[in-house]
Amino acid sequence: MIQGSTELVAIVGSPVAQVKSPENFNRWFVDHQQNIVMLAIDLAQTALDDFVQTLRGWQNMRGCVVTVPYKQMLASRLDSVSERSAALRSVNVIRREPDGRLVGDIVDGEGFLNAARQQGFNPKNKQALVIGTGGVGSAIAYSLCQAGVSHLVISDISHERVEALGDLLRSAFPNSVISACLASLEHFDLVVNASPVGMSATRDDGPMPLPAAMMKTLNAKTLVADVVTSPTVTPFLAFARNRGCPIQTGPQMALAQLGNLGHFIGVTPLEI
Ligand code: NAD
């Protein structure tokens, strides 16, 4: 039951009917006897500036998870953001400080790494490929470099995005080799699909983000991950699983990120 004393958190985006954060957070709040609830706010873009101003004065609102399409638009409207959010010009979580200041961060990459670590993957000195350099792919690439991968290959159908992310990563992480040259998958410890390819696929032989000939170079020791949440096992993951690779799904990444989001807002521990 929501009471006058109940504290609020939210997820803001548009649309929001499909998001899973409210049920995941609200279940955790109930299970841990927290008098906090998460609301899903479907916000029109025309109301974004008013929303940010309202958030500053909303005294029982602790913070918001941010989803599509507002991750970039909100990053430039906050009072301060983390170094990685400033570099990536994107936020997926906002904390409202007691004085009303709004602080942002992007923890998609950390959520991804939590899930990978839960599978026993340690990124230090490893070779990784990230396919798709949009919001989520950039955040994963940034976190992989922060965690010490020795070689990162980035790939996207947009040449400009690859160039821009490559420049950003090379200047922020001089100890990692960043390239866009992809001849084979054989030597990678980790291959990630961070593009939407495979979303809503209904068959295992549906679309994949790499050509079939390239997929056949996949090594059975490589951890193969996808960020797409539906279906849980995308055609890309189904192919990898058939080759004997360990796989990591989009829902695993989403679940592993709950603690990062809740901890940044101040409503859960980091590990939940
Ligand atoms: P985005 O639009 O910002 O980026 C997608 C990128 O993929 C673009 O740069 C695009 O050019 C590239 N791309 C498209 N087709 C490609 C192909 N065939 N090969 C290489 N690159 C290709 O989108 P986003 O916000 O980064 O989201 C990507 C996916 O991540 C979506 O499916 C989203 O639902 C999912 N997502 C998952 C989680 C999670 O926790 N699992 C969290 C957020 C988003």
Coordinates of C-alpha atoms and ligand atoms in Angstrom, one line a residue:
M1 CA 0.0 0.0 0.0
I2 CA 1.4 3.4 -0.9
Q3 CA 1.2 5.7 2.1
G4 CA 2.0 9.4 2.7
S5 CA 5.4 8.4 4.0
T6 CA 6.2 6.1 1.0
E7 CA 9.3 7.3 -0.9
L8 CA 9.3 7.2 -4.7
V9 CA 11.6 6.2 -7.5
A10 CA 10.7 6.1 -11.1
I11 CA 11.7 4.9 -14.6
V12 CA 11.2 7.5 -17.2
G13 CA 11.0 6.9 -21.0
S14 CA 8.4 6.5 -23.8
P15 CA 6.9 4.0 -24.2
V16 CA 7.3 2.3 -20.8
A17 CA 4.7 -0.5 -20.9
Q18 CA 7.4 -3.0 -21.8
V19 CA 9.9 -2.1 -19.1
K20 CA 10.7 -4.7 -16.4
S21 CA 12.4 -2.4 -13.8
P22 CA 9.2 -1.6 -11.9
E23 CA 8.3 -5.2 -11.2
N24 CA 12.0 -6.1 -10.4
F25 CA 12.5 -3.1 -8.0
N26 CA 9.0 -3.3 -6.4
R27 CA 9.5 -7.0 -5.7
W28 CA 12.9 -6.2 -4.1
F29 CA 11.3 -3.3 -2.0
V30 CA 8.5 -5.6 -0.8
D31 CA 10.8 -8.5 0.0
H32 CA 13.1 -6.2 2.0
Q33 CA 10.3 -4.3 3.8
Q34 CA 11.3 -1.0 2.2
N35 CA 8.6 1.7 2.2
I36 CA 9.6 2.7 -1.4
V37 CA 7.8 2.2 -4.8
M38 CA 8.9 2.5 -8.4
L39 CA 6.5 4.2 -10.8
A40 CA 6.8 4.0 -14.6
I41 CA 6.5 7.5 -16.2
D42 CA 5.6 7.7 -19.9
L43 CA 6.8 11.2 -20.6
A44 CA 6.1 13.2 -23.8
Q45 CA 9.3 14.9 -25.1
T46 CA 7.6 18.3 -25.0
A47 CA 7.4 17.9 -21.2
L48 CA 11.1 17.1 -20.6
D49 CA 12.3 20.5 -19.4
D50 CA 9.3 20.8 -17.1
F51 CA 9.9 17.3 -15.8
V52 CA 13.5 18.0 -14.9
Q53 CA 12.5 21.2 -13.1
T54 CA 9.7 19.3 -11.2
L55 CA 12.2 16.6 -10.3
R56 CA 14.4 19.1 -8.6
G57 CA 11.5 20.1 -6.3
W58 CA 10.0 16.7 -5.9
Q59 CA 11.0 16.0 -2.3
N60 CA 9.9 12.4 -1.9
M61 CA 11.3 11.3 -5.2
R62 CA 14.8 9.7 -4.7
G63 CA 15.7 9.3 -8.4
C64 CA 14.9 7.8 -11.8
V65 CA 16.1 5.1 -14.1
V66 CA 16.2 6.6 -17.6
T67 CA 15.3 4.6 -20.7
V68 CA 14.8 5.2 -24.4
P69 CA 14.5 7.8 -25.9
Y70 CA 15.8 10.1 -23.1
K71 CA 19.2 8.8 -22.2
Q72 CA 21.0 11.4 -24.3
M73 CA 18.5 14.2 -23.9
L74 CA 18.5 14.1 -20.1
A75 CA 22.3 13.9 -19.8
S76 CA 22.7 17.5 -21.0
R77 CA 20.0 18.8 -18.6
L78 CA 21.3 17.6 -15.2
D79 CA 23.4 19.5 -12.7
S80 CA 26.3 17.1 -12.8
V81 CA 27.2 13.7 -14.4
S82 CA 29.9 11.0 -13.9
E83 CA 33.0 11.1 -16.0
R84 CA 31.8 8.2 -18.1
S85 CA 28.4 9.9 -18.7
A86 CA 30.1 13.1 -19.7
A87 CA 32.3 11.1 -22.1
L88 CA 29.4 9.1 -23.6
R89 CA 26.9 12.0 -23.3
S90 CA 24.3 9.6 -21.9
V91 CA 22.7 8.8 -18.5
N92 CA 20.5 5.8 -17.5
V93 CA 20.1 6.8 -13.9
I94 CA 19.5 10.0 -12.0
R95 CA 19.8 10.7 -8.3
R96 CA 18.0 13.6 -6.7
E97 CA 20.2 15.0 -3.9
P98 CA 18.4 16.3 -0.8
D99 CA 19.0 19.9 -2.0
G100 CA 17.3 19.1 -5.3
R101 CA 20.4 18.8 -7.5
L102 CA 20.2 16.1 -10.1
V103 CA 23.2 13.9 -10.6
G104 CA 23.5 11.3 -13.5
D105 CA 25.5 8.2 -14.4
I106 CA 25.3 5.4 -17.0
V107 CA 25.7 1.9 -15.6
D108 CA 24.7 -0.3 -18.5
G109 CA 28.3 -1.3 -19.0
E110 CA 28.7 -2.1 -15.3
G111 CA 25.5 -4.2 -15.4
F112 CA 26.9 -6.1 -18.4
L113 CA 30.2 -6.7 -16.6
N114 CA 28.4 -7.9 -13.4
A115 CA 26.6 -10.5 -15.4
A116 CA 29.8 -11.6 -17.2
R117 CA 31.7 -11.8 -13.9
Q118 CA 28.9 -14.0 -12.5
Q119 CA 29.8 -16.4 -15.3
G120 CA 33.4 -16.4 -14.2
F121 CA 34.6 -13.9 -16.9
N122 CA 37.4 -11.6 -15.9
P123 CA 38.0 -8.8 -18.5
K124 CA 41.5 -8.0 -17.4
N125 CA 44.0 -8.5 -20.4
K126 CA 41.3 -10.1 -22.5
Q127 CA 40.3 -9.6 -26.1
A128 CA 36.7 -8.5 -26.8
L129 CA 34.5 -7.6 -29.7
V130 CA 31.5 -5.3 -29.3
I131 CA 29.1 -5.2 -32.3
G132 CA 26.9 -2.1 -32.2
T133 CA 28.3 1.2 -30.9
G134 CA 25.0 3.0 -29.9
G135 CA 24.0 3.9 -26.4
V136 CA 24.4 0.4 -24.8
G137 CA 27.4 -0.7 -27.0
S138 CA 29.4 2.4 -26.1
A139 CA 28.7 2.0 -22.4
I140 CA 29.8 -1.7 -22.6
A141 CA 32.9 -0.8 -24.6
Y142 CA 33.8 1.9 -22.1
S143 CA 33.4 -0.4 -19.1
L144 CA 35.4 -3.1 -20.7
C145 CA 38.3 -0.7 -21.3
Q146 CA 37.9 0.6 -17.7
A147 CA 38.1 -3.0 -16.5
G148 CA 41.4 -3.5 -18.4
V149 CA 40.8 -5.4 -21.7
S150 CA 44.0 -5.5 -23.7
H151 CA 42.3 -5.4 -27.1
L152 CA 38.9 -4.2 -28.0
V153 CA 37.4 -4.4 -31.5
I154 CA 34.3 -2.3 -32.2
S155 CA 32.0 -2.8 -35.1
D156 CA 28.9 -1.0 -36.4
I157 CA 27.1 -0.5 -39.7
S158 CA 27.7 3.2 -39.0
H159 CA 31.3 4.0 -39.8
E160 CA 31.0 7.5 -38.2
R161 CA 29.9 5.9 -34.9
V162 CA 32.9 3.5 -34.9
E163 CA 35.3 6.4 -35.6
A164 CA 33.8 8.6 -32.9
L165 CA 33.8 5.9 -30.2
G166 CA 37.3 4.7 -31.2
D167 CA 38.7 8.2 -30.8
L168 CA 37.0 8.6 -27.4
L169 CA 38.2 5.3 -26.1
R170 CA 41.8 5.7 -27.4
S171 CA 42.2 9.0 -25.6
A172 CA 40.5 7.8 -22.4
F173 CA 42.3 4.3 -22.3
P174 CA 45.7 4.5 -23.8
N175 CA 46.6 1.1 -22.4
S176 CA 43.9 -0.8 -24.4
V177 CA 44.4 -1.3 -28.1
I178 CA 41.1 -0.2 -29.8
S179 CA 40.6 -1.2 -33.4
A180 CA 37.8 -1.7 -36.0
C181 CA 39.5 -4.5 -37.9
L182 CA 37.5 -7.7 -37.9
A183 CA 38.8 -10.7 -39.9
S184 CA 37.9 -13.6 -37.6
L185 CA 36.2 -14.3 -34.3
E186 CA 38.7 -17.0 -33.4
H187 CA 40.9 -15.1 -30.9
F188 CA 38.2 -13.3 -28.9
D189 CA 37.5 -14.1 -25.2
L190 CA 34.2 -12.2 -25.4
V191 CA 31.9 -11.4 -28.3
V192 CA 29.0 -9.1 -27.6
N193 CA 26.0 -8.2 -29.8
A194 CA 25.0 -4.7 -28.6
S195 CA 23.0 -4.0 -31.7
P196 CA 19.2 -4.5 -31.9
V197 CA 19.6 -7.3 -34.5
G198 CA 17.7 -10.4 -33.4
M199 CA 15.1 -8.4 -31.5
S200 CA 11.6 -10.0 -31.8
A201 CA 13.1 -13.0 -33.8
T202 CA 10.8 -15.9 -33.7
R203 CA 13.1 -18.6 -35.0
D204 CA 16.7 -19.6 -34.1
D205 CA 17.7 -19.1 -37.8
G206 CA 16.6 -15.4 -37.7
P207 CA 18.8 -12.4 -38.4
M208 CA 22.3 -12.2 -36.9
P209 CA 24.6 -9.2 -36.6
L210 CA 27.5 -10.9 -38.4
P211 CA 27.7 -12.8 -41.8
A212 CA 27.4 -16.6 -41.5
A213 CA 31.0 -17.1 -42.7
M214 CA 32.3 -14.9 -39.9
M215 CA 30.0 -16.7 -37.3
K216 CA 31.7 -20.0 -38.3
T217 CA 35.0 -18.8 -37.0
L218 CA 33.6 -18.7 -33.5
N219 CA 35.7 -20.5 -30.9
A220 CA 33.8 -22.8 -28.4
K221 CA 35.8 -21.1 -25.5
T222 CA 34.5 -17.6 -26.3
L223 CA 31.8 -16.1 -24.0
V224 CA 29.1 -14.9 -26.4
A225 CA 26.7 -12.2 -25.0
D226 CA 23.6 -10.4 -26.4
V227 CA 21.9 -7.3 -25.0
V228 CA 18.6 -7.9 -26.7
T229 CA 16.0 -8.9 -24.1
S230 CA 13.4 -10.5 -26.2
P231 CA 13.7 -13.2 -27.2
T232 CA 15.9 -14.3 -24.3
V233 CA 18.0 -16.6 -26.6
T234 CA 18.5 -14.6 -29.9
P235 CA 19.5 -16.4 -33.1
F236 CA 23.0 -15.1 -32.4
L237 CA 23.0 -16.8 -29.0
A238 CA 21.4 -19.9 -30.3
F239 CA 24.2 -20.2 -32.9
A240 CA 26.8 -19.7 -30.3
R241 CA 25.2 -22.3 -27.9
N242 CA 25.2 -24.8 -30.8
R243 CA 28.9 -24.3 -31.2
G244 CA 29.4 -25.1 -27.5
C245 CA 30.1 -21.5 -26.4
P246 CA 29.0 -20.2 -23.0
I247 CA 26.3 -17.6 -23.5
Q248 CA 25.0 -14.5 -21.6
T249 CA 21.5 -13.2 -22.3
G250 CA 20.0 -9.7 -22.3
P251 CA 17.7 -10.4 -19.3
Q252 CA 20.8 -11.6 -17.4
M253 CA 22.4 -8.2 -18.0
A254 CA 19.3 -6.3 -17.1
L255 CA 18.9 -8.2 -13.8
A256 CA 22.6 -7.8 -13.0
Q257 CA 22.3 -4.1 -13.3
L258 CA 19.5 -3.6 -10.7
G259 CA 22.0 -3.2 -7.8
N260 CA 24.0 -0.6 -9.8
L261 CA 20.9 1.5 -10.5
G262 CA 19.5 1.1 -7.0
H263 CA 22.8 1.8 -5.3
F264 CA 23.4 5.0 -7.4
I265 CA 19.9 6.3 -6.4
G266 CA 20.6 5.2 -2.8
V267 CA 17.7 2.7 -2.4
T268 CA 19.5 -0.7 -2.6
P269 CA 22.9 -2.1 -1.9
L270 CA 25.3 -2.5 -4.8
E271 CA 24.9 -6.3 -4.8
I272 CA 21.3 -7.5 -4.6
Ligands
NAD1 P1 21.1 2.5 -30.3 O1 20.1 2.7 -31.4 O2 21.6 3.6 -29.6 O3 22.3 1.7 -31.0 C1 22.2 0.5 -31.8 C2 23.5 0.5 -32.7 O4 23.5 -0.7 -33.4 C3 23.5 1.6 -33.7 O5 24.8 2.3 -33.6 C4 23.4 0.9 -35.0 O6 24.0 1.5 -36.1 C5 24.0 -0.5 -34.7 N1 23.6 -1.6 -35.6 C6 22.3 -1.8 -36.1 N2 22.4 -2.9 -36.9 C7 23.7 -3.4 -36.8 C8 24.4 -4.5 -37.5 N3 23.7 -5.3 -38.3 N4 25.7 -4.6 -37.2 C9 26.3 -3.7 -36.4 N5 25.7 -2.7 -35.8 C10 24.4 -2.5 -36.0 O7 20.4 1.4 -29.4 P2 20.8 1.1 -27.9 O8 20.1 2.0 -26.9 O9 22.2 0.9 -27.8 O10 20.1 -0.4 -27.7 C11 20.6 -1.5 -28.3 C12 19.8 -2.7 -27.8 O11 20.1 -2.9 -26.4 C13 18.3 -2.7 -28.0 O12 17.9 -3.9 -28.5 C14 17.8 -2.5 -26.5 O13 16.6 -3.1 -26.3 C15 18.9 -3.3 -25.8 N6 19.1 -2.9 -24.3 C16 19.3 -3.9 -23.5 C17 19.5 -3.7 -22.1 C18 19.8 -4.8 -21.1 O14 19.9 -4.5 -19.9 N7 19.9 -6.0 -21.6 C19 19.5 -2.3 -21.7 C20 19.3 -1.3 -22.6 C21 19.1 -1.6 -23.9

